[in-house]
Amino acid sequence: MRVLLADDDRVTRRLLEFYLHKWGYETIVCASGGEAWKALDTDNCPQLAVIDWMMPELTGVEICRRVRDAQNRPYVYIILLTSKGGKEDVIQGLDAGADDYIVKPFDPNELNVRVRAGTRIIQLQNDLQSALDVSEFRASHDLLTGLKNRGAVLAELTAELARSHREKKPVGVIIADVDHFKRVNDQFGHLAGDAVLREVAGRLGSSLRAYDSLGRYGGEEFLIVVPNSDVETTTQTAERLRSKFQDNPLVTSEGEFNITLSFGVAGAYGMAEKTDDIIRRADEALYRAKEGGRNRVETASIH
C-alpha cells in the first residue's frame, strides 16, 4: 500500500520513510502542506496518509478538511502527527477529519500499530466498495453478454425519449433478433448458444457509436437506442449492422457459426412518445422482417 508522508522536518521525514519502507509500504514524501495537498488532490491519491500538524503553506488540520470536502474520491485514512497532545488539540484534529493521531516524538511500535490499523480499515473499505460495484453491475447488466440488461436499456430509451421531446431532436430505436437461434441450441447445445450470443453482443457493440445504447432485450433479442438519429439514418445503421453478420461467420469457443440477424426500426421526432409505443412499433417492424425471409431490415411507418 502507498502511504503519503508529509512533514517539514527533514529528520522526521527520513525516520518515517525508513520505518515504513522497513514494514513494506511504498511512500510518497512531501515537505510541505502544499505538496501534500497536491498529492492528495488526485483521483489516484494514496489512501493512507501520515501528516504533520504544523507545516508551511497548509497545516495538517487544513489538509484534513480539504480531503473530507473533496467529492467522488476514494477514502483517505489520515493519521495526524503532532506535538500537541492536549485533549482539545486532539478533538480539533479529529473533528477536522483525521482518523487517528500520533504524538511527537513518535514511537516506532506505535506508528506501526496505527498504520496497520489504517491499512485494515482501507482494505475493508475497498472490499466493501468492490462488492457494491459488483452488486450494482449485476443489477443493471446481463451477466452472459456483459451488456445492459432489459431494465437498464429501457431506462436509457425512456431518458432519450424525454430528451428528444425536450430538445426536439430525433431518436432511433432498433430491435435486432438472431435468426434461427433455436437451431443453434438444438443442434449444438446451450453452451454454443451462449457463445453465439456473446459474440453477437460484441460485434454489435463494436459497430456502434460510443453514445449509442445497446442492451440484451431478452433471449436472442437486442435493443439499440440511437440518439440524434432520424428513421432514415437509423435504418442505414441497422443495415450496416446486418451486413456485419452476413457472410462473416462468428468464431466462438464452441466453433464457427454462420449467423444472420433481422432488424426492426422505429423512430421518434421530438413529440411526446411512450417507451412502450415505440418498442411496439419497432417490434412490429421486426416481425415483418422475420415474415419477409429474415436477414433483413424493416422500418416502422412514421409516427
C-alpha angles and dihedrals in degrees: 000000000000117000125194114219118196123179131133092214110091095206093051091048092053093048092049091047092047095053096042092050088048089055093049103260126138111229137209108197125207130181099199142033090248092056091047094052091048090054092047096044093079136090091242098046123145111272095217124053135181106199131181116232098223115048138140119270096007130022122226090251091054090050090051091054093048093049092051092047092053113104130221095009131128113265114267117208106216126201111192115216111206146157087213106097100164120121094242091051092051091049091049092052095047091045089054090058107274114143097204141352141215124203119229133273083049126215111229093220091052090047090051093050094047094046090049090051090052091048091053092050093048091049091050091049091050092048091051091048091049090051090049092049091051091048092050092047092051091049093056105028139066107243095211099054102018090232126127110283125239096273094047097048091045088053088052089051092049090051092049092049090053090049090047090055093044097047098030092236127137125250127194129212127200127187112195124193128190109239118237092355092156089064090060092053093043096047102034106020136249094289088062090046091052091049090051092051091050092051093045089052091050094048093048093047094049090053098054134081119263092250097047115101122230126184141162103255095189140306106346095343126107128195121213124191114200113192122208091014126123122213094266093052092042090052089052088051091052091048090051090051091048091054090054089070104035109096090354108103119213111244109209139164086260096052139274121315131189102221132173131188134214121214137205118196132197134162145199123217106202096288120121105271131170121236092234092053097054091043090052092052093048089047091051089051089050090052090055090050090053092046090047094061105283126254089078143101124241125186128212118237115266111275 
